[in-house]
Amino acid sequence: MVPLNLKDKVAVITGGGGVLCSTMAKALASHGVKTAILDLNLEAAENVAKEITEQYGTISVGISSNVLDKKSLEEAKAVINEKLGSIDYLVNGAGGNAASATTQTEIMASDDSDNLEDTFFGLEMDGFDKVFALNFQGTLLPSMVFAKDMLNKKDGSIINISSMNSYTPLTKIPAYSASKAAINNFTQWLAVHFAKTGIRVNAIAPGFLLTNQNRFLLIDEKTGEATPRGEKIIRNTPMERYGEPEELAGTMLYLLSDWANFITGVVVPVDGGFSAYSGV
Ligand code: NAD
């Protein structure tokens, strides 16, 4: 059997200071991968890098970089090349939603015309621009900058982070849903474009995990009980629970590793069965 071949590879993890991607970076480090933790928030990136070095003894650097700014990514690449070597893996983890691109109302009532602010009609273009930029361009630009090293060695692997809402949109978050659908489409496009270069491109679509991004929507702050939306999610997840950040790691390691050498252009749901279930 082909070995995983992860040891001493160099991985860039954008959004690596955040909840899910710091866990993924730690999983990589636990397999001997050298990690560059990129985040807008330098302190968060440096803390994760420090924890990794202490816990796993592998080199890790925390770098402040903006996934929407090519120059900032190129500066980060120069630091990574100097401190860690040439890049083998990229995890495009920076992403998220914005309140101004979120409706208050899930499904409009026939007599909602007095309350348009809470519906589709109250959404702000600025919110759409921000969410599309962060999720889509924030995946495209780092791929453009960091895949250059992979091209030079004709070997490399990119993982994009999609979401359940990329298959069927979730209520309230049209911009986030459409931008993650764009991630699935772009994953396929880039996989085909790179197919003969030795660079593979795949995505993970996490199901529902309780994180800072969605906790306020899923748990009632005052009572600690599930909100109606939280109840609906659990009801529609056949395993009847939220996922844990660690549960994304196995799929990421497998897709990055040589075990997946003939796999490119797939989006793997890690969702407790949510995407397979019609609700009936
Ligand atoms: P998070 O908010 O904890 O982490 C995101 C990190 O990205 C933050 O540290 C933030 O500082 C950083 N960031 C934001 N803008 C940036 C920019 N312009 N440049 C560089 N860094 C920037 O989020 P998370 O819950 O860990 O989500 C990580 C990824 O997983 C996102 O793409 C998210 O859409 C996706 N996702 C999350 C869930 C979930 O349940 N939390 C589900 C599906 C998909």
XYZ file of C-alpha atoms and ligand atoms in Angstrom:
324
model
C 0.000 0.000 0.000
C 1.208 3.554 -0.788
C 2.252 5.432 2.402
C 0.337 8.583 3.389
C 3.567 10.515 2.798
C 2.640 13.543 4.899
C 5.776 13.869 7.008
C 7.893 17.008 6.420
C 5.459 18.404 3.855
C 4.705 22.137 4.099
C 1.069 23.202 4.493
C -0.512 26.655 4.422
C -3.781 26.935 6.338
C -5.719 30.159 5.774
C -8.082 31.135 8.578
C -5.775 28.963 10.684
C -6.397 31.094 13.774
C -10.094 30.094 13.731
C -11.967 27.205 15.299
C -12.058 24.618 12.512
C -8.793 25.418 10.771
C -6.700 25.535 13.935
C -7.924 21.985 14.614
C -7.031 20.961 11.056
C -3.588 22.528 11.390
C -3.014 20.551 14.585
C -4.046 17.325 12.845
C -1.520 18.053 10.091
C 1.210 18.806 12.637
C 0.458 15.559 14.472
C 1.447 13.775 11.235
C 4.723 15.675 10.944
C 3.569 18.380 8.509
C 5.197 21.818 8.846
C 2.409 24.377 9.114
C 2.015 28.044 8.185
C -0.958 29.479 10.063
C -2.310 32.437 8.085
C -4.939 34.716 9.545
C -5.975 38.358 9.544
C -5.648 38.102 13.288
C -1.892 37.827 13.969
C -2.310 37.054 17.654
C -4.652 34.114 16.944
C -2.279 32.780 14.257
C 0.762 33.057 16.521
C -1.039 31.378 19.422
C -2.006 28.399 17.246
C 1.545 28.120 15.870
C 2.964 28.238 19.400
C 0.561 25.551 20.640
C 1.469 23.347 17.674
C 5.208 23.647 18.225
C 4.831 22.911 21.934
C 2.389 20.024 21.475
C 3.765 18.259 18.398
C 7.351 19.462 18.063
C 6.871 20.311 14.364
C 7.758 23.714 12.944
C 4.817 26.113 12.747
C 4.705 29.841 12.000
C 1.844 32.263 12.582
C 1.596 34.941 9.892
C -0.769 37.879 9.486
C -2.141 37.843 5.939
C -5.321 38.900 4.176
C -6.723 36.323 1.734
C -8.254 39.190 -0.270
C -4.958 40.945 -0.887
C -2.575 39.303 -3.366
C 0.405 41.356 -2.235
C -0.115 40.339 1.387
C -0.291 36.665 0.298
C 2.895 37.024 -1.747
C 4.655 38.531 1.274
C 3.426 35.603 3.374
C 4.700 33.159 0.741
C 8.190 34.673 0.917
C 8.226 34.175 4.708
C 6.938 30.583 4.383
C 9.509 29.698 1.726
C 12.281 31.083 3.901
C 11.170 29.500 7.189
C 9.495 26.234 6.113
C 10.481 25.575 2.491
C 8.413 25.221 -0.657
C 4.676 24.673 -0.259
C 3.015 21.254 -0.798
C -0.477 21.716 0.611
C -3.019 24.528 0.882
C -6.155 24.467 3.030
C -8.398 27.392 2.062
C -10.148 27.782 5.396
C -10.801 31.527 5.778
C -14.499 32.108 5.231
C -17.723 33.133 6.886
C -21.035 34.953 6.751
C -22.076 38.570 7.524
C -25.113 39.807 9.433
C -25.916 42.343 6.675
C -26.320 39.457 4.195
C -28.676 37.529 6.513
C -32.477 37.800 6.634
C -34.346 37.684 9.949
C -37.276 35.923 8.302
C -36.872 32.325 7.135
C -39.882 32.077 4.802
C -41.941 35.192 3.990
C -45.605 35.203 4.975
C -48.172 36.317 2.399
C -48.878 39.444 4.529
C -45.254 40.397 5.307
C -45.314 43.607 3.250
C -45.158 45.785 6.421
C -41.994 44.070 7.522
C -39.798 44.071 4.427
C -36.677 45.042 6.401
C -36.462 41.501 7.823
C -36.813 39.803 4.434
C -34.942 39.537 1.156
C -35.800 43.201 0.509
C -33.809 44.362 3.549
C -30.536 42.739 2.496
C -27.584 45.010 1.791
C -25.397 44.704 -1.313
C -22.404 45.544 0.811
C -23.035 42.361 2.824
C -23.252 40.286 -0.365
C -19.995 41.788 -1.638
C -18.191 41.032 1.626
C -19.412 37.432 1.851
C -18.688 36.656 -1.803
C -15.246 38.234 -1.544
C -14.240 36.367 1.603
C -15.497 32.935 0.575
C -14.862 32.951 -3.161
C -12.023 35.364 -3.884
C -10.532 34.358 -0.534
C -10.146 30.850 -1.959
C -9.165 31.863 -5.478
C -6.333 34.268 -4.598
C -4.420 32.025 -2.137
C -4.696 29.179 -4.679
C -3.160 31.462 -7.301
C -0.283 32.494 -5.053
C 0.572 29.262 -3.180
C 0.022 26.722 -5.991
C 3.047 28.204 -7.827
C 5.352 26.096 -5.629
C 3.264 22.996 -6.342
C 3.485 23.688 -10.056
C 7.272 23.889 -9.889
C 7.527 20.448 -8.264
C 4.576 18.963 -10.208
C 3.035 17.806 -6.937
C 0.613 19.317 -4.476
C -2.855 19.253 -3.054
C -5.448 21.929 -2.280
C -8.477 21.574 0.008
C -11.288 24.129 -0.152
C -13.837 24.421 2.632
C -17.401 24.307 1.418
C -20.578 23.812 3.452
C -23.918 21.964 3.539
C -25.587 25.082 2.151
C -23.637 24.656 -1.097
C -25.940 21.785 -2.156
C -29.282 23.212 -1.020
C -29.273 26.758 0.392
C -30.134 27.261 4.046
C -32.805 29.818 4.914
C -31.623 33.302 5.999
C -28.123 33.147 4.442
C -28.408 33.539 0.663
C -24.985 35.118 0.101
C -23.110 32.563 2.200
C -24.994 29.691 0.525
C -24.362 30.964 -3.011
C -20.699 31.689 -2.274
C -20.170 28.129 -0.979
C -21.953 26.749 -4.069
C -19.395 28.757 -6.050
C -16.641 27.005 -4.071
C -17.901 23.576 -5.206
C -18.015 24.751 -8.813
C -14.557 26.323 -8.620
C -13.142 23.176 -6.970
C -14.219 21.183 -10.022
C -12.987 23.831 -12.436
C -9.530 24.126 -10.896
C -9.225 20.329 -10.509
C -9.742 19.934 -14.255
C -7.480 22.870 -15.090
C -4.653 21.426 -12.955
C -5.293 17.738 -13.722
C -2.070 17.256 -15.703
C 0.136 19.405 -13.450
C 0.271 17.008 -10.465
C -1.855 19.388 -8.350
C -5.113 17.951 -6.985
C -8.013 20.126 -5.829
C -10.799 18.828 -3.588
C -13.208 20.221 -1.006
C -14.757 19.255 2.295
C -18.367 20.219 3.016
C -18.739 20.206 6.809
C -22.153 19.513 8.248
C -23.241 21.349 11.368
C -20.633 22.053 13.993
C -21.199 24.353 16.938
C -18.724 27.217 16.546
C -18.576 30.945 17.308
C -19.938 31.627 13.837
C -23.300 29.939 14.429
C -23.678 29.386 18.188
C -25.961 32.452 18.532
C -28.299 30.979 15.901
C -28.438 27.463 17.360
C -28.359 27.845 21.165
C -30.527 30.238 23.154
C -28.046 32.420 25.054
C -30.344 32.834 28.086
C -31.623 29.282 28.557
C -28.777 27.282 26.986
C -31.472 25.261 25.153
C -31.519 24.614 21.391
C -33.252 27.331 19.344
C -35.995 26.183 16.917
C -33.317 26.348 14.173
C -30.946 24.206 16.259
C -33.732 21.661 16.854
C -34.444 21.530 13.130
C -30.783 20.846 12.348
C -30.552 17.958 14.808
C -33.855 16.560 13.521
C -32.455 16.604 9.985
C -29.096 15.082 10.891
C -29.653 11.305 11.001
C -26.859 10.898 13.590
C -28.807 13.394 15.770
C -25.835 15.444 16.919
C -23.463 18.235 15.889
C -20.085 17.325 14.434
C -16.817 17.965 16.262
C -14.012 19.963 14.549
C -11.706 16.909 14.958
C -14.102 14.913 12.786
C -13.098 16.932 9.703
C -9.429 16.039 10.095
C -9.490 12.474 8.771
C -11.045 13.527 5.457
C -8.606 16.412 5.090
C -5.536 14.218 5.799
C -6.761 11.539 3.407
C -7.511 13.991 0.570
C -4.142 15.734 0.974
C -2.165 12.502 1.224
C -0.856 10.121 -1.429
C -3.750 7.776 -0.535
C -5.909 10.093 -2.655
C -3.525 10.365 -5.612
C -6.271 9.611 -8.168
C -8.893 11.827 -6.498
C -9.446 15.362 -7.743
C -12.517 17.595 -8.101
C -14.641 16.003 -5.365
C -16.550 17.665 -2.540
C -16.823 15.309 0.438
C -19.662 15.895 2.901
C -18.712 15.270 6.539
C -22.174 15.743 7.935
C -23.628 12.888 10.000
C -25.891 12.052 7.053
C -27.529 15.516 6.676
C -27.047 15.742 2.894
C -28.333 12.190 2.357
C -31.571 12.724 4.279
C -34.775 14.112 2.794
C -36.270 14.696 6.248
C -38.774 11.867 5.760
P -13.794 31.058 12.313
O -14.488 32.372 12.235
O -13.529 30.454 13.657
O -12.408 31.132 11.531
C -12.229 31.879 10.380
C -10.871 32.564 10.507
O -10.644 33.261 9.271
C -10.815 33.598 11.621
O -9.707 33.328 12.470
C -10.633 34.942 10.891
O -9.786 35.852 11.569
C -10.015 34.487 9.582
N -10.249 35.448 8.500
C -11.393 36.153 8.251
N -11.215 36.955 7.199
C -9.945 36.756 6.762
C -9.177 37.313 5.716
N -9.680 38.238 4.885
N -7.910 36.889 5.555
C -7.370 35.965 6.395
N -8.061 35.414 7.420
C -9.327 35.809 7.600
O -14.645 30.094 11.378
P -14.799 28.519 11.371
O -16.125 28.188 11.943
O -13.588 27.850 11.908
O -14.889 28.288 9.774
C -13.780 27.941 8.973
C -14.294 27.598 7.583
O -15.252 26.546 7.659
C -15.019 28.751 6.888
O -14.758 28.694 5.504
C -16.478 28.441 7.139
O -17.286 29.040 6.164
C -16.451 26.944 7.020
N -17.568 26.226 7.628
C -17.850 26.345 8.970
C -18.891 25.609 9.504
C -19.222 25.685 10.965
O -20.161 25.001 11.406
N -18.509 26.479 11.733
C -19.657 24.766 8.700
C -19.336 24.676 7.353
C -18.288 25.392 6.832
